[in-house]
Coordinates of C-alpha atoms and ligand atoms in Angstrom, one line a residue:
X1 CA -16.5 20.5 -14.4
X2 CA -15.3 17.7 -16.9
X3 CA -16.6 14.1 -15.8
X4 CA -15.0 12.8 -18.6
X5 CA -12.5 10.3 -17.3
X6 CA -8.8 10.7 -18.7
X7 CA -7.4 7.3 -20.0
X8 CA -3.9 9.1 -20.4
X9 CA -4.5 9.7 -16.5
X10 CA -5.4 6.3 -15.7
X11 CA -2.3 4.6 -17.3
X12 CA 0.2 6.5 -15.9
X13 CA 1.0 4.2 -13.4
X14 CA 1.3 1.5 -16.4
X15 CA 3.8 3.4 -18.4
X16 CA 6.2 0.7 -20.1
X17 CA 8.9 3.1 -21.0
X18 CA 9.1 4.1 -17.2
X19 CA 8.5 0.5 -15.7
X20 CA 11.1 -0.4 -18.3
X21 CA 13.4 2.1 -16.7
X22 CA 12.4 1.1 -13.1
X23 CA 13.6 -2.5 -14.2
X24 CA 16.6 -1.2 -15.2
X25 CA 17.2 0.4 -12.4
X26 CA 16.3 -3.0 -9.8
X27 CA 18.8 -4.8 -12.1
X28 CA 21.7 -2.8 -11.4
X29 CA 20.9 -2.0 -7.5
X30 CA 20.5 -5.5 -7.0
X31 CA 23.7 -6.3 -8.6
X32 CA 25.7 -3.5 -6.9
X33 CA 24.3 -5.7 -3.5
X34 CA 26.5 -8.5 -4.8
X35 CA 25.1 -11.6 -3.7
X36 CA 22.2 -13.5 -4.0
X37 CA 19.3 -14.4 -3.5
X38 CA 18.3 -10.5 -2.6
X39 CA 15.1 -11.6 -0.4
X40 CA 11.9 -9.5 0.1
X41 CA 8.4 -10.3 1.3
X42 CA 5.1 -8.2 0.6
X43 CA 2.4 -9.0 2.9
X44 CA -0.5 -8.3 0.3
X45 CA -2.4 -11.0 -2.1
X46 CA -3.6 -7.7 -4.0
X47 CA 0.6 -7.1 -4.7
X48 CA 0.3 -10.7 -5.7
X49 CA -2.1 -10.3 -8.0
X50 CA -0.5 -7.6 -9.6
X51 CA 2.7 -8.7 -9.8
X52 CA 1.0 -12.0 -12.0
X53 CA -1.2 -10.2 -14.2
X54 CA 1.5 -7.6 -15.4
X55 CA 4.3 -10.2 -15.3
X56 CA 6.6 -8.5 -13.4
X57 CA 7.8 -11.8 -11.9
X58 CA 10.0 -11.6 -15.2
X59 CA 11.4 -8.6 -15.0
X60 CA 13.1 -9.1 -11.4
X61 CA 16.3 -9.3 -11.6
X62 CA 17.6 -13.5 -10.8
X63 CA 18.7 -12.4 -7.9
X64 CA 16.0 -10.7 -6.4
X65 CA 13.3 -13.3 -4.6
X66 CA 10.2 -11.4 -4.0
X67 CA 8.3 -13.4 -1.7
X68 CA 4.5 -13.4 -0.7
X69 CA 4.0 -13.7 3.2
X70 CA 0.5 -14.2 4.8
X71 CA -1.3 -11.6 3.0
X72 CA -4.5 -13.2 2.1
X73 CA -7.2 -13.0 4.7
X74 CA -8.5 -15.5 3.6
X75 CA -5.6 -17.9 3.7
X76 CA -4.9 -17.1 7.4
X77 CA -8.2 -17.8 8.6
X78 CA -7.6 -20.1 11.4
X79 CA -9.0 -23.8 10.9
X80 CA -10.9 -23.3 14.0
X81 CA -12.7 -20.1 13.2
X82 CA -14.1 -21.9 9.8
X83 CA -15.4 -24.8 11.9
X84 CA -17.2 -22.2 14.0
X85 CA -18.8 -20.9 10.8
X86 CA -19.5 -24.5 10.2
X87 CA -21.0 -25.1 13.9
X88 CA -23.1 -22.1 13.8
X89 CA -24.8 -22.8 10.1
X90 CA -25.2 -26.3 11.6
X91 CA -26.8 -25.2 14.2
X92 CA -29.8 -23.3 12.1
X93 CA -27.5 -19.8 12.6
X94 CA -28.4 -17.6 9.2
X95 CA -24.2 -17.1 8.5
X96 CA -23.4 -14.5 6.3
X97 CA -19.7 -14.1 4.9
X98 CA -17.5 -13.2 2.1
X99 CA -17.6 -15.5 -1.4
X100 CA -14.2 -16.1 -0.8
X101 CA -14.6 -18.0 2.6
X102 CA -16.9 -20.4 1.4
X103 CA -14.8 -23.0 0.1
X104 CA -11.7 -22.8 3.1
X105 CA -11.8 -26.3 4.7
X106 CA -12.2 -26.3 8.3
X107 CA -11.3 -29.4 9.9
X108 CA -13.8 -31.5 8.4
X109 CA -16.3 -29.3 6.9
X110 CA -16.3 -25.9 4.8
X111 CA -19.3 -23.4 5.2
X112 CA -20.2 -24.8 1.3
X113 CA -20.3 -28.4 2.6
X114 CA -23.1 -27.7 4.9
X115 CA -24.7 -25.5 2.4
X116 CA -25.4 -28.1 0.4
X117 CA -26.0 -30.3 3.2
X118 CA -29.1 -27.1 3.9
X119 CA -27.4 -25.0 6.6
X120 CA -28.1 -21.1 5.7
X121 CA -24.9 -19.7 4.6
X122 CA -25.6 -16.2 2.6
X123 CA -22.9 -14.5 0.7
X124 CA -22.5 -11.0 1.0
X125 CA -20.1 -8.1 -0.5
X126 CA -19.8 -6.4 2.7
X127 CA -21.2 -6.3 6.4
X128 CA -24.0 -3.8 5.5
X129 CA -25.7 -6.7 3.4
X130 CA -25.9 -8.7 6.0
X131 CA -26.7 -6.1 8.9
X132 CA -30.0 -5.4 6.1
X133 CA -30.9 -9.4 5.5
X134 CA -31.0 -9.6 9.7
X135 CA -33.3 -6.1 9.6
X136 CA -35.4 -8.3 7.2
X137 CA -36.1 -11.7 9.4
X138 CA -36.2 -12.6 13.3
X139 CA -34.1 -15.0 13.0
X140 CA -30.9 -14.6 14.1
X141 CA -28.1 -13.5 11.4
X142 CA -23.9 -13.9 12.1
X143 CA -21.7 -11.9 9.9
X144 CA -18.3 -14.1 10.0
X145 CA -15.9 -11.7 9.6
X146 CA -12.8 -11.9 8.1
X147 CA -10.0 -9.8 7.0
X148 CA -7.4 -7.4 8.1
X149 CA -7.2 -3.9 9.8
X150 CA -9.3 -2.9 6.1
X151 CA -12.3 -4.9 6.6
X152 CA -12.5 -4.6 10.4
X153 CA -13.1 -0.9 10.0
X154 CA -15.9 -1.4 8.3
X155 CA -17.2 -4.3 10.5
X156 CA -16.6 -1.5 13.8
X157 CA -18.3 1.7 11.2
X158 CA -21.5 -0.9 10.8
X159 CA -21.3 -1.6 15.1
X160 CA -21.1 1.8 15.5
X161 CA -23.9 2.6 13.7
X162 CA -26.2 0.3 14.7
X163 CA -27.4 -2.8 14.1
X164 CA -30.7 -5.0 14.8
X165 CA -30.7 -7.4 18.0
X166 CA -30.8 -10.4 15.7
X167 CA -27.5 -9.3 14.4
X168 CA -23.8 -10.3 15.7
X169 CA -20.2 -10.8 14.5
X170 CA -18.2 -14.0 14.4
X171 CA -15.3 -11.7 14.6
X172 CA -11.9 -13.5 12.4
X173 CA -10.4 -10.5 12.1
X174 CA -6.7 -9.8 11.6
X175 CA -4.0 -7.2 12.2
X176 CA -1.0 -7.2 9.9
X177 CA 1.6 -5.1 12.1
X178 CA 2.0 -8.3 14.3
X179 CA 2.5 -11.1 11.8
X180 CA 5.6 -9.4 10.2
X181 CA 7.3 -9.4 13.8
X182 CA 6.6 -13.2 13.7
X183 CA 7.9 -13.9 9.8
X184 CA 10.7 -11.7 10.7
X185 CA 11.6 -13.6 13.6
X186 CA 11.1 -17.2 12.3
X187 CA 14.5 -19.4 12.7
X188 CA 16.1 -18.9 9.1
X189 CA 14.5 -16.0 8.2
X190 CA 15.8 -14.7 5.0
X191 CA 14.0 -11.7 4.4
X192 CA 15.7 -8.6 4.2
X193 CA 12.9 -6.2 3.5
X194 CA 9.4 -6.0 3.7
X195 CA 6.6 -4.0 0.8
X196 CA 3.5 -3.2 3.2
X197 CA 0.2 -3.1 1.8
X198 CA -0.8 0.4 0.5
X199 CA -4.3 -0.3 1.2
X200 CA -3.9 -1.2 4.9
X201 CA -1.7 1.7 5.3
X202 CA -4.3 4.3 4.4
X203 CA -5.9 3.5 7.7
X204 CA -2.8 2.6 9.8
X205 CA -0.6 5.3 8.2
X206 CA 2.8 4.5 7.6
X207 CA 3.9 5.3 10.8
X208 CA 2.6 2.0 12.1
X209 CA 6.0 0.2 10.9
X210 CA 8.1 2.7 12.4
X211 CA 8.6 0.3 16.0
X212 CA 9.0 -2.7 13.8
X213 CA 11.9 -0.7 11.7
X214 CA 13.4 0.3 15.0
X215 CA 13.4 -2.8 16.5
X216 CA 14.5 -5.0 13.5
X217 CA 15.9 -3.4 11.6
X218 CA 14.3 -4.2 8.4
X219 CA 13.4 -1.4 6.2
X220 CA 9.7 -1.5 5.3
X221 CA 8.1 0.4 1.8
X222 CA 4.5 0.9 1.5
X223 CA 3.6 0.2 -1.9
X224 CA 0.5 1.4 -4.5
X225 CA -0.9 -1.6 -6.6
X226 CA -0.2 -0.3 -10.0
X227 CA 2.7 -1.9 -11.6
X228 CA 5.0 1.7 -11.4
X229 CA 3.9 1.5 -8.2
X230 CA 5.4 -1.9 -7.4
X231 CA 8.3 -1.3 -9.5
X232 CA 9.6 2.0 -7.9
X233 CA 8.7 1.0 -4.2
X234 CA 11.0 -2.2 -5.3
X235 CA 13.5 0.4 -6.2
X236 CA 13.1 1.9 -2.7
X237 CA 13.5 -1.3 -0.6
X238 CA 16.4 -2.8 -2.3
X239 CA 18.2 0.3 -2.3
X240 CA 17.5 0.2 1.9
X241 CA 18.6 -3.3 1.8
X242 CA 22.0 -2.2 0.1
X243 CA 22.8 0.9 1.9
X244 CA 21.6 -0.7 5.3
X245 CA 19.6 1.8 5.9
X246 CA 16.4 0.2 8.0
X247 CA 13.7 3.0 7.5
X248 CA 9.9 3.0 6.3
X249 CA 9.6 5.0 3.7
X250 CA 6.3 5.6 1.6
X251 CA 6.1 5.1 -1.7
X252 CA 2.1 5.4 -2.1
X253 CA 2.2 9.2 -0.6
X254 CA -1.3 9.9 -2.9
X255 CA -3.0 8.0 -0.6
X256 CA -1.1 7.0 2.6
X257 CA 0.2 9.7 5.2
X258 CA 2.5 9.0 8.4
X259 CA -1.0 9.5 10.8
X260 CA -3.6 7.1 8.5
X261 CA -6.8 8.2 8.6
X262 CA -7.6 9.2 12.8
X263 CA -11.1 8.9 12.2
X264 CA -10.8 5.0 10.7
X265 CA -8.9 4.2 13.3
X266 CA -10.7 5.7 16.2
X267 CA -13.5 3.5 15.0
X268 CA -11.5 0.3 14.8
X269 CA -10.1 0.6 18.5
X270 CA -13.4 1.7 19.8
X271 CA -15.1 -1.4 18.7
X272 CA -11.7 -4.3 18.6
X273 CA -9.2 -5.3 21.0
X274 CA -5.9 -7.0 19.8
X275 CA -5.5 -10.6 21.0
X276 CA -3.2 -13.1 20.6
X277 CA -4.7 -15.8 18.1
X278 CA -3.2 -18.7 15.4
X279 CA -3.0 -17.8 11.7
X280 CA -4.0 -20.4 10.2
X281 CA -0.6 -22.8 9.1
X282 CA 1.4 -20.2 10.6
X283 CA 2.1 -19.5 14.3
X284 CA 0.5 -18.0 17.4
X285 CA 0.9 -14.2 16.6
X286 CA 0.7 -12.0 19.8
X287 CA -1.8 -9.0 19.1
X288 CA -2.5 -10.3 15.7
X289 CA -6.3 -11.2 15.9
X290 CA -8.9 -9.0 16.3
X291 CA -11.7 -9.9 18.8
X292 CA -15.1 -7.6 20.1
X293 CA -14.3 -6.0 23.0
X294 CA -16.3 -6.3 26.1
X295 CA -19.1 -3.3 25.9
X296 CA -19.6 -5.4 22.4
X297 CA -20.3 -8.4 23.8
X298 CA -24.1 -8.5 22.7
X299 CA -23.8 -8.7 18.9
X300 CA -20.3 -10.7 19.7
X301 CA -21.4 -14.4 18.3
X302 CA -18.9 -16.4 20.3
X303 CA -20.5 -14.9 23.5
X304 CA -24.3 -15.1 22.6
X305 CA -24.4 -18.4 21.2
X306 CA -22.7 -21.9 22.7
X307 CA -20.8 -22.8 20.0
X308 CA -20.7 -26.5 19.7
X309 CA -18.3 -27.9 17.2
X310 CA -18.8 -31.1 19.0
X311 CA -21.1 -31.9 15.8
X312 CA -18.4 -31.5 13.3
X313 CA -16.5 -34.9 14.4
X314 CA -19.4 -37.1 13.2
X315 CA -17.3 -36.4 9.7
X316 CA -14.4 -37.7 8.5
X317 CA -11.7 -35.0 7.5
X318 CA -10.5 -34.6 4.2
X319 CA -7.5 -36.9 3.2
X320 CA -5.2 -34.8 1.8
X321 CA -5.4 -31.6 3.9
X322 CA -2.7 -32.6 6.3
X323 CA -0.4 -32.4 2.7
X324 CA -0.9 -29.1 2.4
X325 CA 2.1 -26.4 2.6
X326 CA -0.2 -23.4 2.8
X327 CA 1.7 -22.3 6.3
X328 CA 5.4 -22.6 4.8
X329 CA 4.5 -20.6 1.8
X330 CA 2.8 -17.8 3.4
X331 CA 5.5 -17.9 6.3
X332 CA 8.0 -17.3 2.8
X333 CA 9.9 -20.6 3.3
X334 CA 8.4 -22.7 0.4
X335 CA 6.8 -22.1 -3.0
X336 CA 3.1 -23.3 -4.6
X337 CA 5.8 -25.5 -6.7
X338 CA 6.4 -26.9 -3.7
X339 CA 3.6 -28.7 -2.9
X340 CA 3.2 -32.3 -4.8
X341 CA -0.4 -31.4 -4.6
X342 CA -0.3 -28.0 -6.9
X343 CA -2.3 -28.0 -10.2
X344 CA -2.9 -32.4 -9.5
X345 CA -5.1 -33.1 -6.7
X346 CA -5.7 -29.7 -5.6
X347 CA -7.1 -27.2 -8.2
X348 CA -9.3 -24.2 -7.9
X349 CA -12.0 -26.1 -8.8
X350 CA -11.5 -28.4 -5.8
X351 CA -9.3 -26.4 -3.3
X352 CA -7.3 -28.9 -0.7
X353 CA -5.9 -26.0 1.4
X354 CA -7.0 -22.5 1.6
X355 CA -4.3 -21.1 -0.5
X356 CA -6.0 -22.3 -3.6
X357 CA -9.6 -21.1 -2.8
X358 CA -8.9 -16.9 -2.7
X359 CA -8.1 -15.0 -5.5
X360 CA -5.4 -13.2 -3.2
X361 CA -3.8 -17.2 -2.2
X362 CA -0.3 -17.3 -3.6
X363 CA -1.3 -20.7 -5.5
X364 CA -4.6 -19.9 -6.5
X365 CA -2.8 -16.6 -7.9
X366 CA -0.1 -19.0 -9.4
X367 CA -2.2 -21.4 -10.7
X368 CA -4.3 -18.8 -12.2
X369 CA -1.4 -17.3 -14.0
X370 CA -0.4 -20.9 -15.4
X371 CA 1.7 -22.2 -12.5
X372 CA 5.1 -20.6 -13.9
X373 CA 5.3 -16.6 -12.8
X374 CA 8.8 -16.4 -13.4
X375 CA 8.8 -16.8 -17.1
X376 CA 12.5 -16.9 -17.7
X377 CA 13.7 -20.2 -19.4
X378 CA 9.9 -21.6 -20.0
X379 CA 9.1 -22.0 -23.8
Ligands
SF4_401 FE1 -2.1 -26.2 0.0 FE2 -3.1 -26.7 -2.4 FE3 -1.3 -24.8 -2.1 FE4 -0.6 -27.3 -1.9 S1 -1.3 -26.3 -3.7 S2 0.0 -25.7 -0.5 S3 -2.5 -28.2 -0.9 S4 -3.3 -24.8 -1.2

């Protein structure tokens, strides 16, 4: 067997002459739509990412908006859930999380403010680093959890297996299905279509948007991450949107089926229940967080430990938080360019809202890509 990787294999998804086509090809469906703006969402900071570092932006046709909705985990991570992070450390909790997290204000705190104020905050890549650091110690260790349907399966795979009595979950889980209900249902809601993440649809299967489709009537495309990938799905969705034809329809079919992966999902339902819960700048989504069930309730942090965030009022919040437009961009209403604060007072380097502290926030993304995706007209 040749281990040899293929670099011819690798790029096919990158072929210009094909995304050049593809282009083409958004151009003239958009136009035959006849009116503008053309407006889509994708619900995926990793089809954010993508779309900036091959500059796609560009090649959209001036009619087409592609919008990113809340599809950064860590962008939707309610204010509240950080300042339990916050109380926990403060309260001599060992709190393990994602790099990302470390730096999304809560109210008046981040998890890095009382870092370097000495609380114990570890940064992990996953929640089998943290289940080992609390097989390691007696004292007790909280994995805050964060992220969609993707990470929760893992969170409910390391449950499942087992985990030491010192160990339990500050669960901020999220489940994507519910949110585009909400977007879709805002008052003004433009969007016409929606791109589903690829990545979340491996475990879901694409199935999961067949209700929403129905009772919408917005055509949904799960979409890959390579730029092809993008680019045809983009195809697919405007193509929906002009023949109103509401269907889902998968465009990542190497690695999403209708079903998802049974096995992934059996896991994530043994260990989670869906609850109502805020995104963070959004809305109250119904079903949208995902919280320990019951039979969890030992290694569930919220019920072993009082939670005091009583503590977190002896500080004064930070100033310009209350500026930030984090919730209207990833509801799809405004843009990073927006916000007065973008690339001036609030900077990767010194975050005000939690858009600017993940690599998958729309102005972090934005920023990081100089501040002007679309490229048209800027010399
Ligand atoms: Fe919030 Fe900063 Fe984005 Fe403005 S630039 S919306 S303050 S994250």
């Amino acid at each position: 067997m040749n281990a040899t990787p293929n670099p011819t294999a690798q790029l096919k998804f990158r072929d210009p002459v094909l995304g050049r086509e593809l282009g083409e090809k958004l151009n003239s469906v958009v136009a035959e739509i006849g009116r503008a703006p053309v407006s889509v969402m994708h619900v995926c900071g990793s089809h954010e990412q993508a779309i900036a570092r091959f500059g796609l932006r560009s090649t959209f046709p001036k009619d087409l908006d592609v919008v990113m909705g809340p599809g950064c985990p860590v962008c939707i991570t309610d204010v509240p859930e950080v300042d339990e992070g916050v109380a926990l450390a403060l309260q001599g909790v060992r709190v393990c999380t994602y790099g990302d997290m470390l730096r999304v204000p809560g109210t008046v705190k981040s998890l890095a403010d009382v870092r370097g104020d000495g609380a114990q905050i570890e940064v992990v890549y996953g929640i089998d680093q943290a289940v080992a650091l609390a097989r390691q110690t007696t004292e007790e260790v909280v994995f805050f959890a964060t992220g969609f349907e993707t990470t929760a399966v893992a969170t409910a795979a390391a449950l499942l297996a087992g985990v030491p009595k010192n160990f339990s979950v500050l669960s901020a889980h999220k489940y994507i299905p519910p949110v585009m209900e909400i977007v879709a249902e805002m008052p003004g809601s433009r969007i016409e279509g929606f791109l589903a993440a690829g990545h979340a649809a491996v475990i879901t299967g694409s199935g999961v948007f067949e209700e929403f489709v129905k009772s919408h009537r917005i055509p949904v495309v799960v979409a890959g991450f390579e730029p092809l990938d993008i680019l045809a799905a983009l195809v697919k969705l405007v193509e929906l949107v002009r023949d109103g034809t509401p269907e889902v329809v998968n465009m990542f079919p190497r690695c999403v089926s209708r079903e998802g992966n049974r096995v992934a999902q059996e896991q994530l339902w043994k260990v989670f229940s869906p609850m109502g819960g805020r995104w963070r700048g959004i809305a109250h989504v119904p079903n949208g967080n995902l919280r320990l069930k019951e039979e969890w309730s030992a290694f569930d942090a919220r019920r072993r430990f009082t939670i005091d965030v009583s503590r977190l009022w002896d500080y004064a919040p930070p100033k310009l938080l209350g500026q930030c437009l984090c919730g209207e961009i990833m509801s799809g209403s405004r843009g990073p360019k927006d916000c007065p604060l973008f690339g001036k007072e609030c900077v990767p380097e010194n975050p005000v809202g939690a858009c600017m502290v993940s690599t998958e926030g729309t102005c972090r993304i934005w920023h990081q890509y100089g501040g002007h995706l679309d490229l048209r007209g800027v010399s």
